[in-house]
Amino acid sequence: MDGRSVIADEVVVCEYCDAFTRRVALRRGERALCPNCGSPLYRRRWLGLDGTLAVTLTAFVALIIANSYPIMTMSVGGQHSSATFWQAVMTLDHDGFMEIAVVVAVTGLLAPLAQLGLLSYICVPARLGRRAMGAIQAVHALGWVRPWSMVEVVLLSALVATVKLAGMADAAPGLGLFGFVALMLCMAVLLSNDPEQLWDWVET
Amino acid sequence: MSAAIAGRVSGRPPRAAEMGLARCPECGRTCRVAEARCPRCHSALAQRKPDSLTRTWAWLIAAAVMYIPANLLPVMHTATLLSSSSNTLLGGILLLWNEGAWDLALIVFVASIAVPLTKLICLAFLLVGVQRQRCGNPRARTRLYRAVDFVGHWSMLDVFVVALLAALVRLGRLAEVRPEGGAVAFAAVVILTMIASMSFDARLIWDVRAGRTRRGAA
């Protein structure tokens, strides 16, 4: 019983409790949970290479829109004010808060951009039957970047800001905000796929 | 192989470490410990997150320290034609409360003060449980850990709101919003707590239950 006869593909180890179970095929909408602690184990590999590339491309477009147009616009009296995401970042920097500016820039824009970039770097050669140089490092990097991508928080913050301004001004979402919504939806689709799928594509 | 997967006679679920197996920390593949490196992604194998307890405590204490200026320093400075004020987190909440918007005040209180504090307490609770070798109801503890991990990044909401307001409300003399030091400290608390949570190895909870004393060593 030293594990020598265990086939890696057949056994999954839970990262929360270390118990191992046999891997089973999942049907649509099913998720695998650890029988010992109930934590998520793995997901279905439902999004193929083509699908991933299509969604990634859409996400890129969404990201461009999100940053080219204002997230919110506001008017008080006769005065108008609007800000794109990057303008908000620059404002923070200008006010002398470079640290927050960096944090906001990374979590709202740079991390999602890095995710999309790395994903493209892995998937485009894979689609062409080749393997990119440093593809393994790219998949590693994707794992590190992931917790720092917080597009949903940007969206919710725009909502909260609108509410906070409601009393004193006319605040409205800008086109950029819809770009962020689209970006968030694309990222949700990409993340709903089993992350281990990438390793199969890299191994090609 | 069937005996290994079916479980041990004692009824405890089979655990990878006892079978000479390990989950690759980078790609999740089941590997044999003897191999030292994951055959799929070539990362070094480790049974547990290295020095999990020490590192988690370090990040947690750092976050707790930053929690003080985050609450004492003003978070935002608002200036209108009539008045100007710097508000701390609590100050802003009290303002909302006095204005009658107690539902908003409650939401802000929960999101900005209660949640970060709760996360710190929960992580400390999990750490102490492992260190004192007393982890009752490990399933609940695991769920608690996952909840802390999940909620983590949402606390950044406050920072984003301040950033957005500061960028928008720039109407010269009419009105102006500027971020203040408290916001930086708050962002630090959120990030440090997130990293603390990522450093904690939930498997240690189950190690205590299984009677193994693994103090975060690989």
PDB file of C-alpha atoms in Angstrom, chain A residues 10-126:
ATOM      1  CA  GLU A  10      -7.921   8.334 -11.153  1.00  0.00           C
ATOM      2  CA  VAL A  11      -7.326   9.777  -7.717  1.00  0.00           C
ATOM      3  CA  VAL A  12      -7.966  13.286  -6.467  1.00  0.00           C
ATOM      4  CA  VAL A  13      -6.567  14.651  -3.209  1.00  0.00           C
ATOM      5  CA  CYS A  14      -8.546  17.303  -1.345  1.00  0.00           C
ATOM      6  CA  GLU A  15      -6.486  20.447  -0.710  1.00  0.00           C
ATOM      7  CA  TYR A  16      -8.440  21.229   2.446  1.00  0.00           C
ATOM      8  CA  CYS A  17      -8.347  17.901   4.297  1.00  0.00           C
ATOM      9  CA  ASP A  18      -5.903  15.684   2.398  1.00  0.00           C
ATOM     10  CA  ALA A  19      -8.432  12.887   1.933  1.00  0.00           C
ATOM     11  CA  PHE A  20      -8.330  11.197  -1.433  1.00  0.00           C
ATOM     12  CA  THR A  21     -11.150   9.903  -3.575  1.00  0.00           C
ATOM     13  CA  ARG A  22     -11.628   8.315  -6.920  1.00  0.00           C
ATOM     14  CA  ARG A  23     -12.248  10.759  -9.725  1.00  0.00           C
ATOM     15  CA  VAL A  24     -15.662  10.367 -11.348  1.00  0.00           C
ATOM     16  CA  ALA A  25     -17.037  11.804 -14.556  1.00  0.00           C
ATOM     17  CA  LEU A  26     -19.282  14.785 -13.977  1.00  0.00           C
ATOM     18  CA  ARG A  27     -22.490  15.531 -15.748  1.00  0.00           C
ATOM     19  CA  ARG A  28     -23.717  18.945 -16.708  1.00  0.00           C
ATOM     20  CA  GLY A  29     -24.025  21.308 -13.792  1.00  0.00           C
ATOM     21  CA  GLU A  30     -22.373  18.910 -11.408  1.00  0.00           C
ATOM     22  CA  ARG A  31     -19.500  19.736  -9.147  1.00  0.00           C
ATOM     23  CA  ALA A  32     -17.322  17.313  -7.256  1.00  0.00           C
ATOM     24  CA  LEU A  33     -17.193  17.785  -3.477  1.00  0.00           C
ATOM     25  CA  CYS A  34     -14.871  16.058  -1.063  1.00  0.00           C
ATOM     26  CA  PRO A  35     -16.801  13.295   0.753  1.00  0.00           C
ATOM     27  CA  ASN A  36     -14.815  13.993   3.913  1.00  0.00           C
ATOM     28  CA  CYS A  37     -15.008  17.746   4.363  1.00  0.00           C
ATOM     29  CA  GLY A  38     -17.411  18.906   1.683  1.00  0.00           C
ATOM     30  CA  SER A  39     -14.962  21.248  -0.017  1.00  0.00           C
ATOM     31  CA  PRO A  40     -14.951  21.680  -3.796  1.00  0.00           C
ATOM     32  CA  LEU A  41     -12.644  19.179  -5.495  1.00  0.00           C
ATOM     33  CA  TYR A  42     -12.868  19.713  -9.198  1.00  0.00           C
ATOM     34  CA  ARG A  43     -15.174  20.991 -11.885  1.00  0.00           C
ATOM     35  CA  ARG A  44     -16.325  19.839 -15.260  1.00  0.00           C
ATOM     36  CA  ARG A  45     -14.141  20.586 -18.228  1.00  0.00           C
ATOM     37  CA  TRP A  46     -16.897  22.058 -20.275  1.00  0.00           C
ATOM     38  CA  LEU A  47     -15.192  24.894 -22.131  1.00  0.00           C
ATOM     39  CA  GLY A  48     -12.982  23.695 -24.927  1.00  0.00           C
ATOM     40  CA  LEU A  49      -9.948  25.396 -26.385  1.00  0.00           C
ATOM     41  CA  ASP A  50     -11.965  27.204 -29.037  1.00  0.00           C
ATOM     42  CA  GLY A  51     -14.509  28.356 -26.481  1.00  0.00           C
ATOM     43  CA  THR A  52     -11.780  29.615 -24.179  1.00  0.00           C
ATOM     44  CA  LEU A  53     -10.160  31.592 -26.979  1.00  0.00           C
ATOM     45  CA  ALA A  54     -13.479  33.093 -28.022  1.00  0.00           C
ATOM     46  CA  VAL A  55     -14.337  34.193 -24.497  1.00  0.00           C
ATOM     47  CA  THR A  56     -10.819  35.529 -23.935  1.00  0.00           C
ATOM     48  CA  LEU A  57     -11.077  37.643 -27.072  1.00  0.00           C
ATOM     49  CA  THR A  58     -14.448  38.969 -25.947  1.00  0.00           C
ATOM     50  CA  ALA A  59     -12.953  39.766 -22.577  1.00  0.00           C
ATOM     51  CA  PHE A  60     -10.159  41.753 -24.208  1.00  0.00           C
ATOM     52  CA  VAL A  61     -12.695  43.826 -26.094  1.00  0.00           C
ATOM     53  CA  ALA A  62     -14.685  44.332 -22.901  1.00  0.00           C
ATOM     54  CA  LEU A  63     -11.531  45.430 -21.104  1.00  0.00           C
ATOM     55  CA  ILE A  64     -10.737  47.978 -23.785  1.00  0.00           C
ATOM     56  CA  ILE A  65     -14.235  49.399 -23.588  1.00  0.00           C
ATOM     57  CA  ALA A  66     -14.114  49.378 -19.808  1.00  0.00           C
ATOM     58  CA  ASN A  67     -11.049  51.585 -19.843  1.00  0.00           C
ATOM     59  CA  SER A  68     -11.804  53.832 -22.784  1.00  0.00           C
ATOM     60  CA  TYR A  69     -15.066  55.152 -21.473  1.00  0.00           C
ATOM     61  CA  PRO A  70     -16.014  56.658 -18.110  1.00  0.00           C
ATOM     62  CA  ILE A  71     -17.157  54.314 -15.376  1.00  0.00           C
ATOM     63  CA  MET A  72     -19.391  56.962 -13.910  1.00  0.00           C
ATOM     64  CA  THR A  73     -20.548  60.430 -14.672  1.00  0.00           C
ATOM     65  CA  MET A  74     -21.836  62.982 -12.242  1.00  0.00           C
ATOM     66  CA  SER A  75     -23.398  66.417 -12.405  1.00  0.00           C
ATOM     67  CA  VAL A  76     -24.134  68.952  -9.713  1.00  0.00           C
ATOM     68  CA  GLY A  77     -25.657  72.281 -10.548  1.00  0.00           C
ATOM     69  CA  GLY A  78     -24.355  72.865 -14.009  1.00  0.00           C
ATOM     70  CA  GLN A  79     -21.062  71.134 -13.454  1.00  0.00           C
ATOM     71  CA  HIS A  80     -20.231  67.778 -14.953  1.00  0.00           C
ATOM     72  CA  SER A  81     -17.626  65.319 -13.925  1.00  0.00           C
ATOM     73  CA  SER A  82     -16.704  61.923 -15.210  1.00  0.00           C
ATOM     74  CA  ALA A  83     -13.914  59.471 -14.686  1.00  0.00           C
ATOM     75  CA  THR A  84     -12.599  56.438 -16.446  1.00  0.00           C
ATOM     76  CA  PHE A  85     -11.019  53.735 -14.351  1.00  0.00           C
ATOM     77  CA  TRP A  86      -7.528  54.870 -15.199  1.00  0.00           C
ATOM     78  CA  GLN A  87      -8.403  58.473 -14.399  1.00  0.00           C
ATOM     79  CA  ALA A  88      -9.520  57.359 -10.965  1.00  0.00           C
ATOM     80  CA  VAL A  89      -6.168  55.643 -10.506  1.00  0.00           C
ATOM     81  CA  MET A  90      -4.263  58.708 -11.664  1.00  0.00           C
ATOM     82  CA  THR A  91      -6.273  60.907  -9.327  1.00  0.00           C
ATOM     83  CA  LEU A  92      -5.280  58.794  -6.374  1.00  0.00           C
ATOM     84  CA  ASP A  93      -1.671  58.978  -7.434  1.00  0.00           C
ATOM     85  CA  HIS A  94      -1.897  62.708  -7.952  1.00  0.00           C
ATOM     86  CA  ASP A  95      -3.299  63.184  -4.475  1.00  0.00           C
ATOM     87  CA  GLY A  96      -0.195  61.580  -3.111  1.00  0.00           C
ATOM     88  CA  PHE A  97      -1.597  58.107  -2.498  1.00  0.00           C
ATOM     89  CA  MET A  98       0.523  56.117  -4.858  1.00  0.00           C
ATOM     90  CA  GLU A  99       0.062  52.988  -2.748  1.00  0.00           C
ATOM     91  CA  ILE A 100      -3.705  52.876  -3.119  1.00  0.00           C
ATOM     92  CA  ALA A 101      -3.385  53.859  -6.768  1.00  0.00           C
ATOM     93  CA  VAL A 102      -1.130  50.857  -7.366  1.00  0.00           C
ATOM     94  CA  VAL A 103      -3.432  48.503  -5.479  1.00  0.00           C
ATOM     95  CA  VAL A 104      -6.515  49.690  -7.345  1.00  0.00           C
ATOM     96  CA  ALA A 105      -4.722  49.587 -10.694  1.00  0.00           C
ATOM     97  CA  VAL A 106      -3.479  46.059 -10.120  1.00  0.00           C
ATOM     98  CA  THR A 107      -6.694  44.543  -8.808  1.00  0.00           C
ATOM     99  CA  GLY A 108      -8.994  46.305 -11.218  1.00  0.00           C
ATOM    100  CA  LEU A 109      -7.035  46.319 -14.444  1.00  0.00           C
ATOM    101  CA  LEU A 110      -3.542  44.859 -14.473  1.00  0.00           C
ATOM    102  CA  ALA A 111      -4.356  41.505 -12.879  1.00  0.00           C
ATOM    103  CA  PRO A 112      -7.301  40.792 -15.202  1.00  0.00           C
ATOM    104  CA  LEU A 113      -5.175  41.947 -18.126  1.00  0.00           C
ATOM    105  CA  ALA A 114      -2.382  39.616 -17.070  1.00  0.00           C
ATOM    106  CA  GLN A 115      -4.838  36.752 -16.785  1.00  0.00           C
ATOM    107  CA  LEU A 116      -6.144  37.315 -20.284  1.00  0.00           C
ATOM    108  CA  GLY A 117      -2.645  37.771 -21.658  1.00  0.00           C
ATOM    109  CA  LEU A 118      -1.313  34.594 -20.072  1.00  0.00           C
ATOM    110  CA  LEU A 119      -4.359  32.639 -21.161  1.00  0.00           C
ATOM    111  CA  SER A 120      -3.892  33.800 -24.741  1.00  0.00           C
ATOM    112  CA  TYR A 121      -0.184  32.989 -24.584  1.00  0.00           C
ATOM    113  CA  ILE A 122      -1.022  29.421 -23.610  1.00  0.00           C
ATOM    114  CA  CYS A 123      -4.100  28.822 -25.729  1.00  0.00           C
ATOM    115  CA  VAL A 124      -3.200  30.349 -29.090  1.00  0.00           C
ATOM    116  CA  PRO A 125      -0.145  28.116 -29.672  1.00  0.00           C
ATOM    117  CA  ALA A 126      -2.103  25.187 -28.268  1.00  0.00           C
TER     118      ALA A 126
END
